[in-house]
GROMACS .gro file of C-alpha atoms in nm:
model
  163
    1UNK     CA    1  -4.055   5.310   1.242
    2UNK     CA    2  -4.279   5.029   1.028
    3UNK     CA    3  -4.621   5.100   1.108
    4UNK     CA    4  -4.882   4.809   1.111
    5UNK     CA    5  -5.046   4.700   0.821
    6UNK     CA    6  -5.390   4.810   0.783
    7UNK     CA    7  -5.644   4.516   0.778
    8UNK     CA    8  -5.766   4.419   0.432
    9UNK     CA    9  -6.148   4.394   0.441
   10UNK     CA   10  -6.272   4.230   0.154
   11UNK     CA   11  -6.048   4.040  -0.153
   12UNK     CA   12  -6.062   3.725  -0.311
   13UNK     CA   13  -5.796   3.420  -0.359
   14UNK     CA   14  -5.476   3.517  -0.573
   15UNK     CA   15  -5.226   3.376  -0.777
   16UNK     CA   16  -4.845   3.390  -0.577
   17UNK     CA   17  -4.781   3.671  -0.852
   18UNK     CA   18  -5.109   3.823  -0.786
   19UNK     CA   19  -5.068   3.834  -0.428
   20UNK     CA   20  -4.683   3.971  -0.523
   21UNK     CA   21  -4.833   4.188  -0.761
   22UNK     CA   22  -5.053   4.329  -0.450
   23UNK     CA   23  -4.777   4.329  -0.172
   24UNK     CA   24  -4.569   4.553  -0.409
   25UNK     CA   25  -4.908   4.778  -0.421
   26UNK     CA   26  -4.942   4.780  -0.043
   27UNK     CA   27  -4.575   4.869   0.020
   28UNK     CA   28  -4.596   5.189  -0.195
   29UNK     CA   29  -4.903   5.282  -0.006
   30UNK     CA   30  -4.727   5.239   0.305
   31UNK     CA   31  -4.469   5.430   0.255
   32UNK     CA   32  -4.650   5.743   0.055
   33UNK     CA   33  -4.887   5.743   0.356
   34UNK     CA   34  -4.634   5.753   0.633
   35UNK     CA   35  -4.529   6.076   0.761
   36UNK     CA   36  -4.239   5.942   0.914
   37UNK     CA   37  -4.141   5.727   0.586
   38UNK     CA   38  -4.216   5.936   0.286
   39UNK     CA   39  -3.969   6.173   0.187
   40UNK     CA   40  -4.060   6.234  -0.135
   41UNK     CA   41  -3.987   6.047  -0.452
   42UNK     CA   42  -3.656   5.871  -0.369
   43UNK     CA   43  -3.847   5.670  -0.117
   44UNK     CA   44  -4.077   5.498  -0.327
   45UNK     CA   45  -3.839   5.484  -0.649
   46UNK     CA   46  -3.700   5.121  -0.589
   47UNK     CA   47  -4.064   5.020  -0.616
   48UNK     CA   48  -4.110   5.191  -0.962
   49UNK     CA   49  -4.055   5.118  -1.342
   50UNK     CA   50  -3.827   5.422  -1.506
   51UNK     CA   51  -4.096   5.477  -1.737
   52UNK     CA   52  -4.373   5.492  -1.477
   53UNK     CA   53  -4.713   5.677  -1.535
   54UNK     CA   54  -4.910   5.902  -1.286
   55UNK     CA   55  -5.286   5.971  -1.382
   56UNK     CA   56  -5.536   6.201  -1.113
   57UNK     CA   57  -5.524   6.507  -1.311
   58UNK     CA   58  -5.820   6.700  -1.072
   59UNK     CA   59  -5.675   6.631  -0.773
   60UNK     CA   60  -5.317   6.608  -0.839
   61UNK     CA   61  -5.262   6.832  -1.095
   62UNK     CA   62  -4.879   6.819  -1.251
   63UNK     CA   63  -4.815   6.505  -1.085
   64UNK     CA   64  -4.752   6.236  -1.427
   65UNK     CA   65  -4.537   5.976  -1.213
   66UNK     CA   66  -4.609   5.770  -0.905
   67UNK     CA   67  -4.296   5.957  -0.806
   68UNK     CA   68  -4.444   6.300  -0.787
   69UNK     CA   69  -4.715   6.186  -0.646
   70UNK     CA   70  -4.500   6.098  -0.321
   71UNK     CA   71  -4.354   6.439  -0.407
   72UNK     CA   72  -4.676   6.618  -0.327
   73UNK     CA   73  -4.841   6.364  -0.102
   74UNK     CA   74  -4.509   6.436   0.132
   75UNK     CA   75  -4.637   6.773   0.148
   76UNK     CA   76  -4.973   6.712   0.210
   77UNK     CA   77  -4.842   6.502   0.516
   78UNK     CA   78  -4.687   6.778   0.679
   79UNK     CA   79  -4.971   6.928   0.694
   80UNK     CA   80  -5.181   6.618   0.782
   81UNK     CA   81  -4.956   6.471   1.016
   82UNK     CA   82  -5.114   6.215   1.176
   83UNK     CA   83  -5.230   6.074   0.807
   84UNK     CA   84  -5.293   5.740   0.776
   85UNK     CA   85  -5.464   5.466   0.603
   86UNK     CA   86  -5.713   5.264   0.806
   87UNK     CA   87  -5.830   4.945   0.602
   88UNK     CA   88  -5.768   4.852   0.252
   89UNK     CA   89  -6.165   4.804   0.208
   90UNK     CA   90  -6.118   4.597  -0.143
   91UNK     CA   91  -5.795   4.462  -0.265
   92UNK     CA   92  -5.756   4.238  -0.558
   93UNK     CA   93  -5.551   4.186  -0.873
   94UNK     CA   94  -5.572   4.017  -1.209
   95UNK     CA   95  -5.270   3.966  -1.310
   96UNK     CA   96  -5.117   4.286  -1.335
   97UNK     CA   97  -5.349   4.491  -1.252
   98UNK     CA   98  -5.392   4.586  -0.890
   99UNK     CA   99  -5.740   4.751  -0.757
  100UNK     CA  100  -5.737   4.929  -0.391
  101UNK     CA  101  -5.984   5.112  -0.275
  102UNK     CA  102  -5.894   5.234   0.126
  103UNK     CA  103  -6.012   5.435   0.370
  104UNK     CA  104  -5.747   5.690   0.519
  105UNK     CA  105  -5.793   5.943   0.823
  106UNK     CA  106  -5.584   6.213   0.992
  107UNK     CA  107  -5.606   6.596   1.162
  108UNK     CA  108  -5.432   6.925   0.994
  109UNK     CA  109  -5.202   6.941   1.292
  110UNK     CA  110  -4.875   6.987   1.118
  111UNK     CA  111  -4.748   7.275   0.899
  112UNK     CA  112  -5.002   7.558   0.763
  113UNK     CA  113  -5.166   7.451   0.463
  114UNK     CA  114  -5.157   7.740   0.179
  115UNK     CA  115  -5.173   7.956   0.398
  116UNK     CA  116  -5.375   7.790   0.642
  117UNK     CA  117  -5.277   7.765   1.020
  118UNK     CA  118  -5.332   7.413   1.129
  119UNK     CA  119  -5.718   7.386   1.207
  120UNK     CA  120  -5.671   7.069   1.464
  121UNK     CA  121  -5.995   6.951   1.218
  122UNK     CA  122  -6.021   6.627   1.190
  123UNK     CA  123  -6.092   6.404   0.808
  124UNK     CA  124  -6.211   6.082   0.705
  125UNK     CA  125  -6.204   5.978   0.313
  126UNK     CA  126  -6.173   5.713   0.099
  127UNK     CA  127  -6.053   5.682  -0.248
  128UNK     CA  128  -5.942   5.419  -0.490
  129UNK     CA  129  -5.604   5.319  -0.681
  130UNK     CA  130  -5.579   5.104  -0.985
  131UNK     CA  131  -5.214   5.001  -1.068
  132UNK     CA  132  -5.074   4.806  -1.308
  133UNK     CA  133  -4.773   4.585  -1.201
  134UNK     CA  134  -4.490   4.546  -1.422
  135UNK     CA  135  -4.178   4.278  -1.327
  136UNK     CA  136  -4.209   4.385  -1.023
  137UNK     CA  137  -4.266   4.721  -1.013
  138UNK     CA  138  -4.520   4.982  -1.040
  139UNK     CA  139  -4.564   5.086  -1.402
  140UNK     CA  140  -4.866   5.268  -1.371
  141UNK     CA  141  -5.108   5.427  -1.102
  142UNK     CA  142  -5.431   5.595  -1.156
  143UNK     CA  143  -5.588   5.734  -0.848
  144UNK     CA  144  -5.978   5.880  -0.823
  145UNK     CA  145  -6.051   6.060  -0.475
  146UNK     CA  146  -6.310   6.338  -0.390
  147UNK     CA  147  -6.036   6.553  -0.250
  148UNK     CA  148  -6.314   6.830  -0.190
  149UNK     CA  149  -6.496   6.592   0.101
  150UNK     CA  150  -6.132   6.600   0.291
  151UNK     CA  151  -6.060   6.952   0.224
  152UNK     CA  152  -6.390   7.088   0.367
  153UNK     CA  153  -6.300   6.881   0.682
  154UNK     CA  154  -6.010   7.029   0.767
  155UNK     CA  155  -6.157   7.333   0.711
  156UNK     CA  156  -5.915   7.409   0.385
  157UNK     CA  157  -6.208   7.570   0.217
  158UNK     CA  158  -6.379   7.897   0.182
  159UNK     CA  159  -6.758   7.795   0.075
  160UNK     CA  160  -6.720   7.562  -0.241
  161UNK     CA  161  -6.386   7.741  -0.316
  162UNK     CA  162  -6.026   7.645  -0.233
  163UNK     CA  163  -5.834   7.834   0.012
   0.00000   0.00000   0.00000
Protein backbone atom coordinates (compact mmCIF):
# COMPACT_ATOMS: atom_id res chain seq x y z
CA UNK A 1 0.00 0.00 0.00
CA UNK A 2 1.69 3.60 -1.29
CA UNK A 3 1.42 5.83 1.50
CA UNK A 4 1.02 9.66 0.87
CA UNK A 5 3.77 11.78 0.35
CA UNK A 6 4.72 13.86 3.17
CA UNK A 7 4.38 17.66 2.45
CA UNK A 8 7.65 19.41 1.64
CA UNK A 9 7.89 22.57 3.77
CA UNK A 10 10.45 24.71 2.60
CA UNK A 11 12.80 24.27 -0.92
CA UNK A 12 13.66 26.38 -3.60
CA UNK A 13 13.19 26.16 -7.65
CA UNK A 14 15.16 23.15 -9.34
CA UNK A 15 16.58 22.14 -12.39
CA UNK A 16 14.29 18.94 -14.12
CA UNK A 17 17.50 16.87 -13.00
CA UNK A 18 17.52 18.50 -9.72
CA UNK A 19 14.03 17.92 -9.04
CA UNK A 20 14.86 14.09 -10.54
CA UNK A 21 17.79 14.08 -8.53
CA UNK A 22 15.31 14.79 -5.41
CA UNK A 23 12.32 12.46 -6.42
CA UNK A 24 14.90 9.58 -6.53
CA UNK A 25 15.85 10.90 -2.79
CA UNK A 26 12.22 10.95 -1.69
CA UNK A 27 11.43 7.47 -3.08
CA UNK A 28 14.23 5.80 -1.01
CA UNK A 29 12.92 7.56 2.00
CA UNK A 30 9.63 6.26 1.33
CA UNK A 31 10.26 3.09 1.11
CA UNK A 32 13.07 2.71 4.12
CA UNK A 33 10.38 4.42 6.25
CA UNK A 34 7.46 2.21 5.45
CA UNK A 35 6.82 -0.65 7.58
CA UNK A 36 4.75 -2.22 5.17
CA UNK A 37 7.37 -1.50 2.17
CA UNK A 38 10.81 -2.02 3.52
CA UNK A 39 12.03 -5.36 3.60
CA UNK A 40 15.39 -4.84 3.86
CA UNK A 41 17.98 -4.11 1.25
CA UNK A 42 16.46 -5.70 -1.89
CA UNK A 43 13.77 -3.10 -1.68
CA UNK A 44 15.67 -0.11 -2.10
CA UNK A 45 18.52 -1.74 -4.39
CA UNK A 46 17.01 -0.66 -7.86
CA UNK A 47 17.42 2.85 -6.49
CA UNK A 48 21.19 2.36 -5.72
CA UNK A 49 24.67 2.58 -7.49
CA UNK A 50 26.70 -0.99 -6.94
CA UNK A 51 29.33 0.93 -5.43
CA UNK A 52 27.12 2.88 -3.04
CA UNK A 53 28.42 4.48 0.29
CA UNK A 54 26.69 4.53 3.78
CA UNK A 55 28.16 7.14 6.35
CA UNK A 56 26.30 7.57 10.23
CA UNK A 57 28.87 5.72 12.03
CA UNK A 58 27.27 6.75 15.85
CA UNK A 59 24.07 5.86 15.15
CA UNK A 60 24.30 3.21 12.65
CA UNK A 61 27.22 1.55 13.44
CA UNK A 62 28.32 -1.32 10.66
CA UNK A 63 25.96 0.00 8.27
CA UNK A 64 28.63 1.32 5.04
CA UNK A 65 25.77 1.09 2.26
CA UNK A 66 22.41 2.75 1.84
CA UNK A 67 21.54 -0.92 1.61
CA UNK A 68 22.24 -1.85 5.16
CA UNK A 69 20.91 0.91 6.26
CA UNK A 70 17.34 -0.43 5.05
CA UNK A 71 18.77 -3.61 6.57
CA UNK A 72 18.71 -2.20 10.06
CA UNK A 73 16.14 0.53 9.64
CA UNK A 74 13.68 -2.67 8.74
CA UNK A 75 14.40 -3.71 12.12
CA UNK A 76 14.00 -0.72 13.83
CA UNK A 77 10.44 -0.64 12.14
CA UNK A 78 9.30 -3.63 13.70
CA UNK A 79 9.77 -2.31 16.59
CA UNK A 80 8.45 1.19 15.70
CA UNK A 81 5.63 0.18 13.77
CA UNK A 82 3.68 2.90 13.13
CA UNK A 83 7.07 4.87 11.90
CA UNK A 84 6.71 7.43 9.66
CA UNK A 85 7.97 10.55 8.20
CA UNK A 86 5.81 13.63 8.64
CA UNK A 87 7.21 16.62 6.44
CA UNK A 88 10.34 16.88 4.53
CA UNK A 89 11.07 20.34 6.46
CA UNK A 90 13.97 21.42 3.78
CA UNK A 91 14.54 19.76 0.51
CA UNK A 92 16.86 20.96 -2.11
CA UNK A 93 19.60 19.83 -4.49
CA UNK A 94 22.51 21.21 -6.43
CA UNK A 95 23.08 19.18 -8.87
CA UNK A 96 23.86 16.05 -7.42
CA UNK A 97 23.74 16.58 -4.26
CA UNK A 98 20.48 16.15 -2.43
CA UNK A 99 19.90 17.83 1.24
CA UNK A 100 16.73 16.51 3.43
CA UNK A 101 16.24 17.30 6.59
CA UNK A 102 12.52 15.62 7.91
CA UNK A 103 10.72 15.19 10.73
CA UNK A 104 9.56 11.46 11.42
CA UNK A 105 7.20 10.12 14.34
CA UNK A 106 5.94 6.74 15.53
CA UNK A 107 5.14 4.48 18.99
CA UNK A 108 7.31 1.19 20.05
CA UNK A 109 4.22 -0.89 19.48
CA UNK A 110 5.68 -3.66 17.45
CA UNK A 111 8.30 -6.30 18.36
CA UNK A 112 10.50 -5.94 21.74
CA UNK A 113 13.34 -3.82 21.21
CA UNK A 114 16.72 -5.51 22.71
CA UNK A 115 15.08 -6.82 24.95
CA UNK A 116 12.55 -4.34 25.48
CA UNK A 117 8.73 -5.17 25.58
CA UNK A 118 6.96 -2.65 23.48
CA UNK A 119 6.53 0.53 25.78
CA UNK A 120 3.31 1.95 23.69
CA UNK A 121 5.76 5.37 24.17
CA UNK A 122 5.36 7.56 21.79
CA UNK A 123 8.65 9.69 19.63
CA UNK A 124 9.07 12.65 17.64
CA UNK A 125 12.64 13.44 15.89
CA UNK A 126 14.11 14.93 13.18
CA UNK A 127 17.29 14.35 11.41
CA UNK A 128 18.95 15.20 8.18
CA UNK A 129 20.26 13.24 4.93
CA UNK A 130 22.72 14.53 2.43
CA UNK A 131 22.93 12.31 -0.75
CA UNK A 132 24.69 12.51 -3.65
CA UNK A 133 22.86 11.43 -6.90
CA UNK A 134 24.64 9.54 -9.42
CA UNK A 135 22.82 8.65 -13.12
CA UNK A 136 20.13 8.09 -11.41
CA UNK A 137 20.83 6.48 -8.48
CA UNK A 138 21.92 6.92 -5.02
CA UNK A 139 25.70 6.83 -4.81
CA UNK A 140 26.10 8.09 -1.52
CA UNK A 141 24.07 8.89 1.77
CA UNK A 142 25.29 10.45 4.88
CA UNK A 143 22.76 10.69 7.61
CA UNK A 144 23.23 12.86 11.13
CA UNK A 145 20.32 12.15 13.75
CA UNK A 146 20.35 12.47 17.64
CA UNK A 147 19.19 8.92 17.95
CA UNK A 148 19.49 9.39 21.88
CA UNK A 149 16.33 12.12 21.84
CA UNK A 150 14.14 9.09 20.15
CA UNK A 151 15.48 6.41 22.24
CA UNK A 152 14.72 8.12 25.61
CA UNK A 153 11.12 8.49 24.22
CA UNK A 154 10.32 5.25 23.80
CA UNK A 155 11.68 4.60 26.87
CA UNK A 156 14.76 2.39 25.23
CA UNK A 157 17.05 3.82 27.83
CA UNK A 158 18.26 3.21 31.27
CA UNK A 159 19.47 6.88 32.53
CA UNK A 160 21.99 8.17 29.79
CA UNK A 161 22.77 4.48 28.96
CA UNK A 162 21.39 2.17 26.25
CA UNK A 163 19.23 -0.63 27.11
Amino acid sequence: MASQEPPTKTSVVQTTTEEKNIAIVKEYMRIAYSPEDNKGRSSVAHLCTDDSVFDAPTTFPGCETPLDYADSHSKVMSAIADLHITSFDIAFAKEGHVLLRYSAEGSHCGNPHNGIAPTGNKAKWHAAAIFEVRDGKIYSFTKEWDKLHMWKQLGWMRGDEYA
